[in-house]
PDB file of N, CA and C in Angstrom:
ATOM      1  N   MET A 541     -21.738  15.807  16.303  1.00  0.00           N
ATOM      2  CA  MET A 541     -22.548  14.650  16.673  1.00  0.00           C
ATOM      3  C   MET A 541     -21.856  13.382  16.205  1.00  0.00           C
ATOM      4  N   ASP A 542     -21.791  12.420  17.068  1.00  0.00           N
ATOM      5  CA  ASP A 542     -21.177  11.125  16.779  1.00  0.00           C
ATOM      6  C   ASP A 542     -22.101  10.315  15.870  1.00  0.00           C
ATOM      7  N   VAL A 543     -21.524   9.649  14.856  1.00  0.00           N
ATOM      8  CA  VAL A 543     -22.320   8.837  13.933  1.00  0.00           C
ATOM      9  C   VAL A 543     -23.116   7.779  14.684  1.00  0.00           C
ATOM     10  N   ALA A 544     -22.554   7.229  15.746  1.00  0.00           N
ATOM     11  CA  ALA A 544     -23.252   6.207  16.523  1.00  0.00           C
ATOM     12  C   ALA A 544     -24.560   6.746  17.088  1.00  0.00           C
ATOM     13  N   GLU A 545     -24.635   8.048  17.272  1.00  0.00           N
ATOM     14  CA  GLU A 545     -25.855   8.653  17.788  1.00  0.00           C
ATOM     15  C   GLU A 545     -26.934   8.758  16.724  1.00  0.00           C
ATOM     16  N   ILE A 546     -26.568   8.799  15.453  1.00  0.00           N
ATOM     17  CA  ILE A 546     -27.564   8.983  14.407  1.00  0.00           C
ATOM     18  C   ILE A 546     -27.820   7.725  13.585  1.00  0.00           C
ATOM     19  N   LEU A 547     -26.979   6.727  13.715  1.00  0.00           N
ATOM     20  CA  LEU A 547     -27.129   5.504  12.949  1.00  0.00           C
ATOM     21  C   LEU A 547     -27.856   4.463  13.776  1.00  0.00           C
ATOM     22  N   GLU A 548     -29.080   4.173  13.374  1.00  0.00           N
ATOM     23  CA  GLU A 548     -29.861   3.166  14.083  1.00  0.00           C
ATOM     24  C   GLU A 548     -29.274   1.787  13.821  1.00  0.00           C
ATOM     25  N   SER A 549     -29.561   0.875  14.711  1.00  0.00           N
ATOM     26  CA  SER A 549     -29.088  -0.495  14.562  1.00  0.00           C
ATOM     27  C   SER A 549     -29.570  -1.071  13.234  1.00  0.00           C
ATOM     28  N   GLN A 550     -28.685  -1.763  12.559  1.00  0.00           N
ATOM     29  CA  GLN A 550     -28.968  -2.352  11.257  1.00  0.00           C
ATOM     30  C   GLN A 550     -28.932  -3.865  11.382  1.00  0.00           C
ATOM     31  N   ASP A 551     -29.655  -4.555  10.507  1.00  0.00           N
ATOM     32  CA  ASP A 551     -29.663  -6.019  10.535  1.00  0.00           C
ATOM     33  C   ASP A 551     -28.258  -6.600  10.457  1.00  0.00           C
ATOM     34  N   TRP A 552     -27.398  -6.022   9.608  1.00  0.00           N
ATOM     35  CA  TRP A 552     -26.045  -6.548   9.443  1.00  0.00           C
ATOM     36  C   TRP A 552     -25.209  -6.358  10.707  1.00  0.00           C
ATOM     37  N   MET A 553     -25.550  -5.385  11.516  1.00  0.00           N
ATOM     38  CA  MET A 553     -24.806  -5.136  12.760  1.00  0.00           C
ATOM     39  C   MET A 553     -25.103  -6.200  13.821  1.00  0.00           C
ATOM     40  N   ILE A 554     -26.326  -6.702  13.811  1.00  0.00           N
ATOM     41  CA  ILE A 554     -26.743  -7.641  14.851  1.00  0.00           C
ATOM     42  C   ILE A 554     -26.825  -9.082  14.355  1.00  0.00           C
ATOM     43  N   ALA A 555     -26.410  -9.301  13.107  1.00  0.00           N
ATOM     44  CA  ALA A 555     -26.405 -10.659  12.572  1.00  0.00           C
ATOM     45  C   ALA A 555     -25.457 -11.525  13.411  1.00  0.00           C
ATOM     46  N   PRO A 556     -25.816 -12.787  13.643  1.00  0.00           N
ATOM     47  CA  PRO A 556     -24.972 -13.655  14.478  1.00  0.00           C
ATOM     48  C   PRO A 556     -23.510 -13.725  14.016  1.00  0.00           C
ATOM     49  N   ALA A 557     -23.267 -13.798  12.723  1.00  0.00           N
ATOM     50  CA  ALA A 557     -21.885 -13.877  12.229  1.00  0.00           C
ATOM     51  C   ALA A 557     -21.119 -12.588  12.544  1.00  0.00           C
ATOM     52  N   THR A 558     -21.767 -11.458  12.352  1.00  0.00           N
ATOM     53  CA  THR A 558     -21.124 -10.173  12.652  1.00  0.00           C
ATOM     54  C   THR A 558     -20.831 -10.060  14.137  1.00  0.00           C
ATOM     55  N   GLN A 559     -21.795 -10.438  14.957  1.00  0.00           N
ATOM     56  CA  GLN A 559     -21.616 -10.359  16.406  1.00  0.00           C
ATOM     57  C   GLN A 559     -20.504 -11.291  16.883  1.00  0.00           C
ATOM     58  N   ALA A 560     -20.365 -12.449  16.251  1.00  0.00           N
ATOM     59  CA  ALA A 560     -19.288 -13.374  16.621  1.00  0.00           C
ATOM     60  C   ALA A 560     -17.929 -12.733  16.375  1.00  0.00           C
ATOM     61  N   VAL A 561     -17.777 -12.065  15.240  1.00  0.00           N
ATOM     62  CA  VAL A 561     -16.509 -11.399  14.929  1.00  0.00           C
ATOM     63  C   VAL A 561     -16.261 -10.254  15.907  1.00  0.00           C
ATOM     64  N   MET A 562     -17.283  -9.447  16.157  1.00  0.00           N
ATOM     65  CA  MET A 562     -17.125  -8.317  17.077  1.00  0.00           C
ATOM     66  C   MET A 562     -16.750  -8.801  18.481  1.00  0.00           C
ATOM     67  N   GLU A 563     -17.408  -9.860  18.953  1.00  0.00           N
ATOM     68  CA  GLU A 563     -17.099 -10.401  20.275  1.00  0.00           C
ATOM     69  C   GLU A 563     -15.681 -10.947  20.335  1.00  0.00           C
ATOM     70  N   ALA A 564     -15.271 -11.649  19.295  1.00  0.00           N
ATOM     71  CA  ALA A 564     -13.915 -12.195  19.260  1.00  0.00           C
ATOM     72  C   ALA A 564     -12.879 -11.080  19.310  1.00  0.00           C
ATOM     73  N   LEU A 565     -13.083 -10.038  18.518  1.00  0.00           N
ATOM     74  CA  LEU A 565     -12.108  -8.948  18.455  1.00  0.00           C
ATOM     75  C   LEU A 565     -12.086  -8.113  19.734  1.00  0.00           C
ATOM     76  N   ALA A 566     -13.187  -8.107  20.477  1.00  0.00           N
ATOM     77  CA  ALA A 566     -13.255  -7.343  21.718  1.00  0.00           C
ATOM     78  C   ALA A 566     -12.906  -8.179  22.943  1.00  0.00           C
ATOM     79  N   ALA A 567     -12.533  -9.429  22.745  1.00  0.00           N
ATOM     80  CA  ALA A 567     -12.297 -10.355  23.859  1.00  0.00           C
ATOM     81  C   ALA A 567     -11.218  -9.871  24.825  1.00  0.00           C
ATOM     82  N   ASP A 568     -10.230  -9.153  24.335  1.00  0.00           N
ATOM     83  CA  ASP A 568      -9.162  -8.644  25.200  1.00  0.00           C
ATOM     84  C   ASP A 568      -9.490  -7.265  25.761  1.00  0.00           C
ATOM     85  N   GLY A 569     -10.737  -6.818  25.577  1.00  0.00           N
ATOM     86  CA  GLY A 569     -11.147  -5.525  26.104  1.00  0.00           C
ATOM     87  C   GLY A 569     -10.952  -4.358  25.165  1.00  0.00           C
ATOM     88  N   GLN A 570     -10.496  -4.632  23.953  1.00  0.00           N
ATOM     89  CA  GLN A 570     -10.297  -3.559  22.985  1.00  0.00           C
ATOM     90  C   GLN A 570     -11.642  -3.051  22.461  1.00  0.00           C
ATOM     91  N   THR A 571     -11.671  -1.801  22.053  1.00  0.00           N
ATOM     92  CA  THR A 571     -12.846  -1.231  21.417  1.00  0.00           C
ATOM     93  C   THR A 571     -12.750  -1.506  19.917  1.00  0.00           C
ATOM     94  N   VAL A 572     -13.793  -2.094  19.370  1.00  0.00           N
ATOM     95  CA  VAL A 572     -13.853  -2.334  17.927  1.00  0.00           C
ATOM     96  C   VAL A 572     -15.040  -1.564  17.374  1.00  0.00           C
ATOM     97  N   ARG A 573     -14.902  -1.094  16.137  1.00  0.00           N
ATOM     98  CA  ARG A 573     -15.943  -0.250  15.541  1.00  0.00           C
ATOM     99  C   ARG A 573     -16.179  -0.630  14.090  1.00  0.00           C
ATOM    100  N   PHE A 574     -17.409  -0.404  13.649  1.00  0.00           N
ATOM    101  CA  PHE A 574     -17.714  -0.505  12.232  1.00  0.00           C
ATOM    102  C   PHE A 574     -17.201   0.766  11.573  1.00  0.00           C
ATOM    103  N   VAL A 575     -16.552   0.617  10.430  1.00  0.00           N
ATOM    104  CA  VAL A 575     -15.969   1.765   9.730  1.00  0.00           C
ATOM    105  C   VAL A 575     -16.177   1.614   8.223  1.00  0.00           C
ATOM    106  N   GLY A 576     -15.836   2.651   7.508  1.00  0.00           N
ATOM    107  CA  GLY A 576     -15.776   2.587   6.052  1.00  0.00           C
ATOM    108  C   GLY A 576     -17.123   2.576   5.354  1.00  0.00           C
ATOM    109  N   GLY A 577     -17.125   1.851   4.236  1.00  0.00           N
ATOM    110  CA  GLY A 577     -18.271   1.849   3.345  1.00  0.00           C
ATOM    111  C   GLY A 577     -19.558   1.348   3.964  1.00  0.00           C
ATOM    112  N   CYS A 578     -19.482   0.393   4.877  1.00  0.00           N
ATOM    113  CA  CYS A 578     -20.711  -0.118   5.496  1.00  0.00           C
ATOM    114  C   CYS A 578     -21.413   0.974   6.287  1.00  0.00           C
ATOM    115  N   VAL A 579     -20.652   1.812   6.970  1.00  0.00           N
ATOM    116  CA  VAL A 579     -21.230   2.914   7.735  1.00  0.00           C
ATOM    117  C   VAL A 579     -21.790   3.960   6.774  1.00  0.00           C
ATOM    118  N   ARG A 580     -21.003   4.328   5.784  1.00  0.00           N
ATOM    119  CA  ARG A 580     -21.456   5.314   4.794  1.00  0.00           C
ATOM    120  C   ARG A 580     -22.735   4.856   4.117  1.00  0.00           C
ATOM    121  N   ASP A 581     -22.730   3.596   3.642  1.00  0.00           N
ATOM    122  CA  ASP A 581     -23.897   3.089   2.922  1.00  0.00           C
ATOM    123  C   ASP A 581     -25.124   2.997   3.828  1.00  0.00           C
ATOM    124  N   ALA A 582     -24.930   2.631   5.090  1.00  0.00           N
ATOM    125  CA  ALA A 582     -26.053   2.580   6.023  1.00  0.00           C
ATOM    126  C   ALA A 582     -26.643   3.969   6.244  1.00  0.00           C
ATOM    127  N   ILE A 583     -25.783   4.969   6.347  1.00  0.00           N
ATOM    128  CA  ILE A 583     -26.252   6.340   6.579  1.00  0.00           C
ATOM    129  C   ILE A 583     -27.078   6.842   5.400  1.00  0.00           C
ATOM    130  N   VAL A 584     -26.643   6.527   4.180  1.00  0.00           N
ATOM    131  CA  VAL A 584     -27.365   7.032   3.002  1.00  0.00           C
ATOM    132  C   VAL A 584     -28.425   6.058   2.493  1.00  0.00           C
ATOM    133  N   GLY A 585     -28.587   4.923   3.172  1.00  0.00           N
ATOM    134  CA  GLY A 585     -29.647   3.993   2.819  1.00  0.00           C
ATOM    135  C   GLY A 585     -29.344   3.031   1.687  1.00  0.00           C
ATOM    136  N   ARG A 586     -28.065   2.812   1.419  1.00  0.00           N
ATOM    137  CA  ARG A 586     -27.678   1.851   0.377  1.00  0.00           C
ATOM    138  C   ARG A 586     -27.533   0.457   0.972  1.00  0.00           C
ATOM    139  N   PRO A 587     -27.642  -0.573   0.128  1.00  0.00           N
ATOM    140  CA  PRO A 587     -27.403  -1.937   0.609  1.00  0.00           C
ATOM    141  C   PRO A 587     -25.948  -2.090   1.070  1.00  0.00           C
ATOM    142  N   ILE A 588     -25.752  -2.929   2.073  1.00  0.00           N
ATOM    143  CA  ILE A 588     -24.411  -3.190   2.601  1.00  0.00           C
ATOM    144  C   ILE A 588     -23.863  -4.432   1.910  1.00  0.00           C
ATOM    145  N   HIS A 589     -22.684  -4.291   1.306  1.00  0.00           N
ATOM    146  CA  HIS A 589     -22.081  -5.412   0.584  1.00  0.00           C
ATOM    147  C   HIS A 589     -20.930  -6.058   1.338  1.00  0.00           C
ATOM    148  N   ASP A 590     -20.274  -5.296   2.176  1.00  0.00           N
ATOM    149  CA  ASP A 590     -19.223  -5.857   3.013  1.00  0.00           C
ATOM    150  C   ASP A 590     -19.139  -5.032   4.289  1.00  0.00           C
ATOM    151  N   ILE A 591     -18.544  -5.615   5.306  1.00  0.00           N
ATOM    152  CA  ILE A 591     -18.477  -4.960   6.606  1.00  0.00           C
ATOM    153  C   ILE A 591     -17.017  -4.755   6.978  1.00  0.00           C
ATOM    154  N   ASP A 592     -16.667  -3.506   7.251  1.00  0.00           N
ATOM    155  CA  ASP A 592     -15.313  -3.166   7.674  1.00  0.00           C
ATOM    156  C   ASP A 592     -15.331  -2.901   9.171  1.00  0.00           C
ATOM    157  N   ILE A 593     -14.338  -3.454   9.848  1.00  0.00           N
ATOM    158  CA  ILE A 593     -14.231  -3.305  11.291  1.00  0.00           C
ATOM    159  C   ILE A 593     -12.818  -2.828  11.622  1.00  0.00           C
ATOM    160  N   ALA A 594     -12.730  -1.834  12.490  1.00  0.00           N
ATOM    161  CA  ALA A 594     -11.424  -1.324  12.922  1.00  0.00           C
ATOM    162  C   ALA A 594     -11.151  -1.775  14.353  1.00  0.00           C
ATOM    163  N   THR A 595      -9.905  -2.126  14.588  1.00  0.00           N
ATOM    164  CA  THR A 595      -9.440  -2.509  15.918  1.00  0.00           C
ATOM    165  C   THR A 595      -8.014  -1.982  16.089  1.00  0.00           C
ATOM    166  N   PRO A 596      -7.615  -1.639  17.299  1.00  0.00           N
ATOM    167  CA  PRO A 596      -6.245  -1.166  17.494  1.00  0.00           C
ATOM    168  C   PRO A 596      -5.209  -2.300  17.509  1.00  0.00           C
ATOM    169  N   ASP A 597      -5.680  -3.548  17.486  1.00  0.00           N
ATOM    170  CA  ASP A 597      -4.751  -4.677  17.542  1.00  0.00           C
ATOM    171  C   ASP A 597      -3.986  -4.868  16.245  1.00  0.00           C
ATOM    172  N   LYS A 598      -2.805  -5.421  16.371  1.00  0.00           N
ATOM    173  CA  LYS A 598      -1.981  -5.763  15.204  1.00  0.00           C
ATOM    174  C   LYS A 598      -2.566  -7.011  14.536  1.00  0.00           C
ATOM    175  N   PRO A 599      -2.275  -7.198  13.246  1.00  0.00           N
ATOM    176  CA  PRO A 599      -2.837  -8.333  12.507  1.00  0.00           C
ATOM    177  C   PRO A 599      -2.634  -9.691  13.174  1.00  0.00           C
ATOM    178  N   LYS A 600      -1.456  -9.927  13.726  1.00  0.00           N
ATOM    179  CA  LYS A 600      -1.182 -11.215  14.371  1.00  0.00           C
ATOM    180  C   LYS A 600      -2.145 -11.451  15.548  1.00  0.00           C
ATOM    181  N   THR A 601      -2.427 -10.407  16.301  1.00  0.00           N
ATOM    182  CA  THR A 601      -3.356 -10.505  17.421  1.00  0.00           C
ATOM    183  C   THR A 601      -4.781 -10.723  16.924  1.00  0.00           C
ATOM    184  N   VAL A 602      -5.160 -10.026  15.864  1.00  0.00           N
ATOM    185  CA  VAL A 602      -6.502 -10.185  15.282  1.00  0.00           C
ATOM    186  C   VAL A 602      -6.716 -11.638  14.859  1.00  0.00           C
ATOM    187  N   VAL A 603      -5.747 -12.215  14.172  1.00  0.00           N
ATOM    188  CA  VAL A 603      -5.854 -13.608  13.733  1.00  0.00           C
ATOM    189  C   VAL A 603      -5.994 -14.527  14.939  1.00  0.00           C
ATOM    190  N   ALA A 604      -5.189 -14.308  15.964  1.00  0.00           N
ATOM    191  CA  ALA A 604      -5.249 -15.153  17.164  1.00  0.00           C
ATOM    192  C   ALA A 604      -6.601 -15.042  17.867  1.00  0.00           C
ATOM    193  N   LEU A 605      -7.132 -13.836  17.966  1.00  0.00           N
ATOM    194  CA  LEU A 605      -8.430 -13.640  18.606  1.00  0.00           C
ATOM    195  C   LEU A 605      -9.541 -14.350  17.833  1.00  0.00           C
ATOM    196  N   LEU A 606      -9.529 -14.203  16.518  1.00  0.00           N
ATOM    197  CA  LEU A 606     -10.556 -14.856  15.699  1.00  0.00           C
ATOM    198  C   LEU A 606     -10.463 -16.369  15.802  1.00  0.00           C
ATOM    199  N   GLU A 607      -9.249 -16.898  15.710  1.00  0.00           N
ATOM    200  CA  GLU A 607      -9.069 -18.352  15.779  1.00  0.00           C
ATOM    201  C   GLU A 607      -9.446 -18.892  17.156  1.00  0.00           C
ATOM    202  N   ALA A 608      -9.212 -18.113  18.212  1.00  0.00           N
ATOM    203  CA  ALA A 608      -9.591 -18.540  19.558  1.00  0.00           C
ATOM    204  C   ALA A 608     -11.104 -18.695  19.686  1.00  0.00           C
ATOM    205  N   TYR A 609     -11.845 -17.978  18.859  1.00  0.00           N
ATOM    206  CA  TYR A 609     -13.308 -18.079  18.846  1.00  0.00           C
ATOM    207  C   TYR A 609     -13.793 -19.075  17.799  1.00  0.00           C
ATOM    208  N   GLY A 610     -12.858 -19.798  17.187  1.00  0.00           N
ATOM    209  CA  GLY A 610     -13.231 -20.796  16.185  1.00  0.00           C
ATOM    210  C   GLY A 610     -13.619 -20.183  14.856  1.00  0.00           C
ATOM    211  N   LEU A 611     -13.181 -18.951  14.602  1.00  0.00           N
ATOM    212  CA  LEU A 611     -13.490 -18.281  13.342  1.00  0.00           C
ATOM    213  C   LEU A 611     -12.298 -18.356  12.403  1.00  0.00           C
ATOM    214  N   LYS A 612     -12.565 -18.478  11.147  1.00  0.00           N
ATOM    215  CA  LYS A 612     -11.498 -18.568  10.142  1.00  0.00           C
ATOM    216  C   LYS A 612     -10.953 -17.173   9.852  1.00  0.00           C
ATOM    217  N   ALA A 613      -9.661 -17.035   9.926  1.00  0.00           N
ATOM    218  CA  ALA A 613      -8.989 -15.784   9.600  1.00  0.00           C
ATOM    219  C   ALA A 613      -8.183 -15.982   8.333  1.00  0.00           C
ATOM    220  N   VAL A 614      -8.350 -15.089   7.379  1.00  0.00           N
ATOM    221  CA  VAL A 614      -7.596 -15.139   6.135  1.00  0.00           C
ATOM    222  C   VAL A 614      -6.672 -13.920   6.123  1.00  0.00           C
ATOM    223  N   PRO A 615      -5.399 -14.112   6.455  1.00  0.00           N
ATOM    224  CA  PRO A 615      -4.475 -12.985   6.595  1.00  0.00           C
ATOM    225  C   PRO A 615      -3.979 -12.442   5.239  1.00  0.00           C
ATOM    226  N   THR A 616      -4.870 -11.876   4.492  1.00  0.00           N
ATOM    227  CA  THR A 616      -4.554 -11.336   3.170  1.00  0.00           C
ATOM    228  C   THR A 616      -3.873  -9.976   3.296  1.00  0.00           C
ATOM    229  N   GLY A 617      -2.783  -9.805   2.588  1.00  0.00           N
ATOM    230  CA  GLY A 617      -2.102  -8.504   2.510  1.00  0.00           C
ATOM    231  C   GLY A 617      -1.251  -8.151   3.707  1.00  0.00           C
ATOM    232  N   ILE A 618      -1.001  -9.052   4.609  1.00  0.00           N
ATOM    233  CA  ILE A 618      -0.208  -8.727   5.793  1.00  0.00           C
ATOM    234  C   ILE A 618       1.261  -8.531   5.433  1.00  0.00           C
ATOM    235  N   ASP A 619       1.772  -9.343   4.532  1.00  0.00           N
ATOM    236  CA  ASP A 619       3.170  -9.216   4.133  1.00  0.00           C
ATOM    237  C   ASP A 619       3.386  -7.908   3.384  1.00  0.00           C
TER     238      ASP A 619
END
């Protein structure tokens, strides 16, 4: 069973800031997903402290997509 089938929509998933990032990252048609601790914590009912998102794009493309949507990108750890 896919986690998306068992994980109900969460407030953090539909928050305007989260949706802005998801829309920006999907602008080129790529599939983006919530991953990591936010998914785990949502499944077990813990508070969400940060949101991890996976995309197949390279960091340079991610930064460009975010900036094209007027969002600030902080390219930490790319080097």
